[in-house]
mmCIF file of C-alpha atoms in Angstrom:
data_model
loop_
_atom_site.group_PDB
_atom_site.id
_atom_site.type_symbol
_atom_site.label_atom_id
_atom_site.label_comp_id
_atom_site.label_asym_id
_atom_site.label_seq_id
_atom_site.Cartn_x
_atom_site.Cartn_y
_atom_site.Cartn_z
ATOM 1 C CA GLN A 1 9.598 -9.566 -7.587
ATOM 2 C CA GLN A 2 9.299 -5.727 -6.630
ATOM 3 C CA PRO A 3 9.189 -3.035 -9.143
ATOM 4 C CA VAL A 4 11.978 -0.803 -10.028
ATOM 5 C CA GLN A 5 10.879 3.172 -9.161
ATOM 6 C CA SER A 6 13.354 6.038 -10.578
ATOM 7 C CA PRO A 7 14.055 8.522 -9.583
ATOM 8 C CA GLN A 8 14.657 7.903 -6.060
ATOM 9 C CA ALA A 9 13.672 11.604 -5.098
ATOM 10 C CA VAL A 10 13.037 14.453 -6.925
ATOM 11 C CA ILE A 11 13.289 18.465 -5.745
ATOM 12 C CA LEU A 12 11.082 20.622 -7.742
ATOM 13 C CA ARG A 13 9.784 24.485 -7.599
ATOM 14 C CA GLU A 14 6.161 25.147 -8.014
ATOM 15 C CA GLY A 15 4.946 24.976 -11.452
ATOM 16 C CA GLU A 16 7.561 22.661 -12.608
ATOM 17 C CA ASP A 17 7.017 19.020 -13.928
ATOM 18 C CA ALA A 18 8.689 15.595 -13.089
ATOM 19 C CA VAL A 19 8.000 12.074 -14.275
ATOM 20 C CA ILE A 20 8.487 8.887 -12.186
ATOM 21 C CA ASN A 21 8.919 5.873 -13.442
ATOM 22 C CA CYS A 22 8.079 2.389 -12.479
ATOM 23 C CA SER A 23 9.272 -0.895 -14.025
ATOM 24 C CA SER A 24 9.083 -4.457 -13.979
ATOM 25 C CA SER A 25 10.878 -7.488 -15.141
ATOM 26 C CA LYS A 26 7.755 -9.433 -15.500
ATOM 27 C CA ALA A 27 4.686 -9.012 -17.750
ATOM 28 C CA LEU A 28 2.151 -6.827 -15.668
ATOM 29 C CA TYR A 29 -1.691 -7.065 -15.410
ATOM 30 C CA SER A 30 -1.856 -3.562 -13.377
ATOM 31 C CA VAL A 31 -0.008 -0.663 -12.069
ATOM 32 C CA HIS A 32 -1.470 0.920 -9.397
ATOM 33 C CA TRP A 33 0.293 4.496 -7.919
ATOM 34 C CA TYR A 34 -0.305 5.931 -4.423
ATOM 35 C CA ARG A 35 0.930 8.940 -2.829
ATOM 36 C CA GLN A 36 2.054 9.052 0.996
ATOM 37 C CA LYS A 37 2.611 11.922 2.901
ATOM 38 C CA HIS A 38 4.791 11.806 5.903
ATOM 39 C CA GLY A 39 2.957 10.564 9.082
ATOM 40 C CA GLU A 40 -0.207 9.571 6.801
ATOM 41 C CA ALA A 41 -1.801 6.575 5.198
ATOM 42 C CA PRO A 42 -1.234 6.055 1.316
ATOM 43 C CA VAL A 43 -3.857 7.886 -0.841
ATOM 44 C CA PHE A 44 -5.048 6.232 -4.062
ATOM 45 C CA LEU A 45 -4.114 8.084 -7.272
ATOM 46 C CA MET A 46 -4.378 5.699 -10.412
ATOM 47 C CA ILE A 47 -4.783 2.402 -12.007
ATOM 48 C CA LEU A 48 -3.871 1.482 -15.328
ATOM 49 C CA LEU A 49 -4.502 -1.947 -16.554
ATOM 50 C CA LYS A 50 -3.311 -4.093 -19.313
ATOM 51 C CA GLY A 51 -5.022 -3.371 -22.483
ATOM 52 C CA GLY A 52 -5.095 0.513 -22.048
ATOM 53 C CA GLU A 53 -7.969 0.663 -19.407
ATOM 54 C CA GLN A 54 -7.469 3.785 -16.520
ATOM 55 C CA LYS A 55 -8.850 4.746 -13.320
ATOM 56 C CA GLY A 56 -8.192 7.422 -11.071
ATOM 57 C CA HIS A 57 -7.295 10.896 -10.158
ATOM 58 C CA GLU A 58 -8.459 13.708 -12.755
ATOM 59 C CA LYS A 59 -5.156 16.021 -12.325
ATOM 60 C CA ILE A 60 -2.876 13.305 -12.419
ATOM 61 C CA SER A 61 -1.948 11.571 -15.451
ATOM 62 C CA ALA A 62 0.066 8.137 -16.175
ATOM 63 C CA SER A 63 0.665 5.943 -18.776
ATOM 64 C CA PHE A 64 1.627 2.235 -19.265
ATOM 65 C CA ASN A 65 3.802 0.601 -21.946
ATOM 66 C CA GLU A 66 3.204 -3.197 -21.704
ATOM 67 C CA LYS A 67 5.953 -3.891 -24.348
ATOM 68 C CA LYS A 68 8.701 -2.368 -21.726
ATOM 69 C CA GLN A 69 6.320 -3.378 -18.689
ATOM 70 C CA GLN A 70 7.105 0.180 -17.458
ATOM 71 C CA SER A 71 4.596 2.523 -16.087
ATOM 72 C CA SER A 72 5.355 6.628 -15.795
ATOM 73 C CA LEU A 73 3.270 8.944 -13.625
ATOM 74 C CA TYR A 74 3.301 12.500 -14.917
ATOM 75 C CA LEU A 75 3.210 15.462 -12.101
ATOM 76 C CA THR A 76 2.294 18.751 -14.271
ATOM 77 C CA ALA A 77 2.491 21.952 -13.270
ATOM 78 C CA SER A 78 3.363 20.868 -9.558
ATOM 79 C CA GLN A 79 1.781 22.140 -6.683
ATOM 80 C CA LEU A 80 3.208 22.133 -3.122
ATOM 81 C CA SER A 81 0.388 19.577 -1.989
ATOM 82 C CA TYR A 82 2.263 17.120 -4.585
ATOM 83 C CA SER A 83 4.965 16.676 -2.042
ATOM 84 C CA GLY A 84 4.905 13.125 -0.741
ATOM 85 C CA THR A 85 6.550 9.671 -1.323
ATOM 86 C CA TYR A 86 4.848 8.142 -4.471
ATOM 87 C CA PHE A 87 4.672 4.503 -4.919
ATOM 88 C CA CYS A 88 3.955 2.005 -7.551
ATOM 89 C CA GLY A 89 2.373 -1.172 -6.952
ATOM 90 C CA THR A 90 2.456 -3.819 -9.961
ATOM 91 C CA SER A 91 0.479 -7.072 -10.414
ATOM 92 C CA LYS A 92 0.920 -10.061 -12.828
ATOM 93 C CA SER A 93 -2.837 -11.108 -12.573
ATOM 94 C CA ASP A 94 -6.047 -10.289 -11.516
ATOM 95 C CA SER A 95 -5.848 -12.078 -8.498
ATOM 96 C CA TRP A 96 -6.438 -11.296 -5.025
ATOM 97 C CA GLY A 97 -4.845 -7.741 -5.119
ATOM 98 C CA LYS A 98 -1.316 -9.093 -4.488
ATOM 99 C CA LEU A 99 0.494 -5.733 -5.090
ATOM 100 C CA GLN A 100 4.595 -5.747 -5.154
ATOM 101 C CA PHE A 101 5.123 -2.176 -4.446
ATOM 102 C CA GLY A 102 8.304 -0.276 -5.150
ATOM 103 C CA ALA A 103 10.479 1.345 -2.798
ATOM 104 C CA GLY A 104 9.104 4.956 -3.625
ATOM 105 C CA THR A 105 10.217 8.372 -4.902
ATOM 106 C CA GLN A 106 9.996 10.998 -2.633
ATOM 107 C CA VAL A 107 9.026 14.478 -4.216
ATOM 108 C CA VAL A 108 9.851 17.746 -2.683
ATOM 109 C CA VAL A 109 8.013 20.664 -4.082
ATOM 110 C CA THR A 110 9.348 24.181 -2.817
ATOM 111 C CA PRO A 111 7.652 27.688 -3.280
ATOM 112 C CA GLU B 1 -15.573 7.125 11.581
ATOM 113 C CA THR B 2 -15.070 7.307 8.169
ATOM 114 C CA GLY B 3 -12.850 5.516 5.736
ATOM 115 C CA VAL B 4 -10.498 3.075 7.341
ATOM 116 C CA THR B 5 -9.362 2.955 11.016
ATOM 117 C CA GLN B 6 -6.804 1.382 13.020
ATOM 118 C CA THR B 7 -5.826 1.317 16.605
ATOM 119 C CA PRO B 8 -3.693 1.981 18.482
ATOM 120 C CA ARG B 9 -1.703 4.003 16.782
ATOM 121 C CA HIS B 10 1.226 3.747 18.475
ATOM 122 C CA LEU B 11 2.052 0.126 20.381
ATOM 123 C CA VAL B 12 5.588 -0.791 22.346
ATOM 124 C CA MET B 13 5.710 -4.268 23.329
ATOM 125 C CA GLY B 14 8.245 -6.583 24.790
ATOM 126 C CA MET B 15 9.075 -9.858 23.085
ATOM 127 C CA THR B 16 7.332 -11.733 25.289
ATOM 128 C CA ASN B 17 4.088 -9.975 25.105
ATOM 129 C CA LYS B 18 0.932 -10.830 23.263
ATOM 130 C CA LYS B 19 -0.983 -8.018 21.660
ATOM 131 C CA SER B 20 -3.593 -7.105 18.961
ATOM 132 C CA LEU B 21 -3.888 -4.568 16.176
ATOM 133 C CA LYS B 22 -7.206 -3.729 14.773
ATOM 134 C CA CYS B 23 -8.668 -2.290 11.891
ATOM 135 C CA GLU B 24 -11.943 -1.426 10.909
ATOM 136 C CA GLN B 25 -13.362 0.050 7.520
ATOM 137 C CA HIS B 26 -16.741 2.011 7.031
ATOM 138 C CA LEU B 27 -16.615 1.775 3.302
ATOM 139 C CA GLY B 28 -18.780 -1.389 2.709
ATOM 140 C CA HIS B 29 -16.023 -2.887 1.096
ATOM 141 C CA ASN B 30 -15.380 -6.726 1.263
ATOM 142 C CA ALA B 31 -11.653 -7.100 1.031
ATOM 143 C CA MET B 32 -9.347 -6.359 3.505
ATOM 144 C CA TYR B 33 -5.393 -6.494 3.551
ATOM 145 C CA TRP B 34 -2.526 -6.367 6.014
ATOM 146 C CA TYR B 35 0.763 -4.690 5.025
ATOM 147 C CA LYS B 36 3.833 -3.905 6.872
ATOM 148 C CA GLN B 37 6.057 -1.031 6.175
ATOM 149 C CA SER B 38 9.410 -0.821 7.141
ATOM 150 C CA ALA B 39 11.995 2.221 7.149
ATOM 151 C CA LYS B 40 13.603 2.306 3.952
ATOM 152 C CA LYS B 41 11.989 -0.760 2.401
ATOM 153 C CA PRO B 42 9.066 -1.343 -0.109
ATOM 154 C CA LEU B 43 5.580 -2.056 1.485
ATOM 155 C CA GLU B 44 5.147 -5.533 2.153
ATOM 156 C CA LEU B 45 2.118 -7.663 1.708
ATOM 157 C CA MET B 46 1.204 -9.825 4.583
ATOM 158 C CA PHE B 47 -2.243 -11.259 4.353
ATOM 159 C CA VAL B 48 -5.294 -10.728 1.967
ATOM 160 C CA TYR B 49 -8.981 -11.382 2.925
ATOM 161 C CA SER B 50 -11.729 -11.655 0.556
ATOM 162 C CA LEU B 51 -15.331 -11.977 1.620
ATOM 163 C CA GLU B 52 -13.717 -13.059 5.076
ATOM 164 C CA GLU B 53 -11.739 -15.678 3.889
ATOM 165 C CA ARG B 54 -7.901 -15.767 3.778
ATOM 166 C CA VAL B 55 -6.847 -15.796 0.349
ATOM 167 C CA GLU B 56 -2.945 -14.760 0.764
ATOM 168 C CA ASN B 57 -0.433 -15.413 3.330
ATOM 169 C CA ASN B 58 2.701 -14.158 1.896
ATOM 170 C CA SER B 59 5.062 -15.937 3.748
ATOM 171 C CA VAL B 60 4.562 -14.195 7.020
ATOM 172 C CA PRO B 61 6.291 -15.898 9.974
ATOM 173 C CA SER B 62 3.631 -17.629 12.421
ATOM 174 C CA ARG B 63 4.129 -15.173 15.254
ATOM 175 C CA PHE B 64 1.437 -12.865 13.211
ATOM 176 C CA SER B 65 -1.939 -14.345 13.077
ATOM 177 C CA PRO B 66 -4.544 -12.632 11.366
ATOM 178 C CA GLU B 67 -8.445 -12.712 11.945
ATOM 179 C CA CYS B 68 -11.340 -11.385 10.046
ATOM 180 C CA PRO B 69 -14.472 -12.390 11.991
ATOM 181 C CA ASN B 70 -16.590 -10.057 9.293
ATOM 182 C CA SER B 71 -16.150 -8.109 6.115
ATOM 183 C CA SER B 72 -15.614 -4.839 8.233
ATOM 184 C CA HIS B 73 -13.228 -5.771 10.749
ATOM 185 C CA LEU B 74 -9.378 -7.431 10.333
ATOM 186 C CA PHE B 75 -7.244 -8.117 13.465
ATOM 187 C CA LEU B 76 -3.650 -9.011 13.525
ATOM 188 C CA HIS B 77 -2.556 -10.965 16.742
ATOM 189 C CA LEU B 78 1.196 -10.550 17.787
ATOM 190 C CA HIS B 79 3.090 -12.920 20.304
ATOM 191 C CA THR B 80 6.593 -13.427 20.660
ATOM 192 C CA LEU B 81 7.638 -10.777 18.197
ATOM 193 C CA GLN B 82 11.446 -9.810 17.404
ATOM 194 C CA PRO B 83 12.841 -6.046 17.096
ATOM 195 C CA GLU B 84 13.056 -6.750 13.154
ATOM 196 C CA ASP B 85 9.203 -6.835 13.473
ATOM 197 C CA SER B 86 9.449 -3.065 14.407
ATOM 198 C CA ALA B 87 7.302 -1.213 11.679
ATOM 199 C CA LEU B 88 4.550 0.559 10.532
ATOM 200 C CA TYR B 89 1.543 -2.020 9.787
ATOM 201 C CA LEU B 90 -0.870 -0.773 7.618
ATOM 202 C CA CYS B 91 -4.303 -1.871 6.834
ATOM 203 C CA ALA B 92 -6.230 -1.372 3.764
ATOM 204 C CA SER B 93 -9.745 -2.555 1.948
ATOM 205 C CA SER B 94 -11.039 -2.695 -1.432
ATOM 206 C CA GLN B 95 -14.398 -3.278 -3.116
ATOM 207 C CA GLY B 96 -15.077 -6.149 -5.487
ATOM 208 C CA GLY B 97 -13.170 -8.839 -3.638
ATOM 209 C CA ALA B 98 -9.410 -8.307 -3.834
ATOM 210 C CA SER B 99 -9.171 -7.959 -7.530
ATOM 211 C CA SER B 100 -6.084 -6.081 -8.668
ATOM 212 C CA TYR B 101 -8.537 -4.075 -10.242
ATOM 213 C CA ASN B 102 -9.841 -2.133 -7.431
ATOM 214 C CA GLU B 103 -8.103 0.556 -5.463
ATOM 215 C CA GLN B 104 -7.097 0.083 -1.970
ATOM 216 C CA PHE B 105 -8.128 2.362 0.929
ATOM 217 C CA PHE B 106 -5.437 2.515 3.761
ATOM 218 C CA GLY B 107 -5.675 3.098 7.225
ATOM 219 C CA PRO B 108 -3.372 5.374 9.159
ATOM 220 C CA GLY B 109 -1.319 2.551 10.603
ATOM 221 C CA THR B 110 -0.105 1.269 13.798
ATOM 222 C CA ARG B 111 3.245 2.368 14.745
ATOM 223 C CA LEU B 112 4.823 -0.862 16.483
ATOM 224 C CA THR B 113 8.066 -0.748 18.638
ATOM 225 C CA VAL B 114 9.245 -4.277 19.645
ATOM 226 C CA LEU B 115 11.898 -3.927 22.607
#
């Protein structure tokens, strides 16, 4: 079952903060975050694992609440380059990279 | 070439045609993936290959046929497609097999239009 992302879209001014949430109805093993700019390939941002391990982008932060089966991505002091669509991908186990992706959150950062 | 490349970038085909999409990764990875991205829909995983063996076929119609001749190349053979198959087809690769611990690197995609 696909995770649910919220909000669907957000408009920010440069320097503002935003939070993108990704929720699942099933127990999660890992959460991946990717950003896709229009006409480009999705780019990896971060992976969060059950148990607290993380790996990813130095300037992006995220959290993983195992009890709530939810992950949040924090965009802090946003820059114009943060614009794009953010996707979370979730897996229930460490098997075959089978990620279920959310519908995406469109982020627009304006000057 | 670096990263993950896909050819062609755009493809228009009729419902009776046969065509193939090609993906090549230059990262030394050993797992490769095909995804379908339709407008206003989430990314859908189609196939996963780990060490050249197909390990996932996500209920994809038989008109889509993948092929992975080696760890660097992945093909998607298309035949008798339907207009609803029009979408962006993305290829990705990862290291360490197809574990969900490893980040996936995506290619730019092939924009497919079926007439």
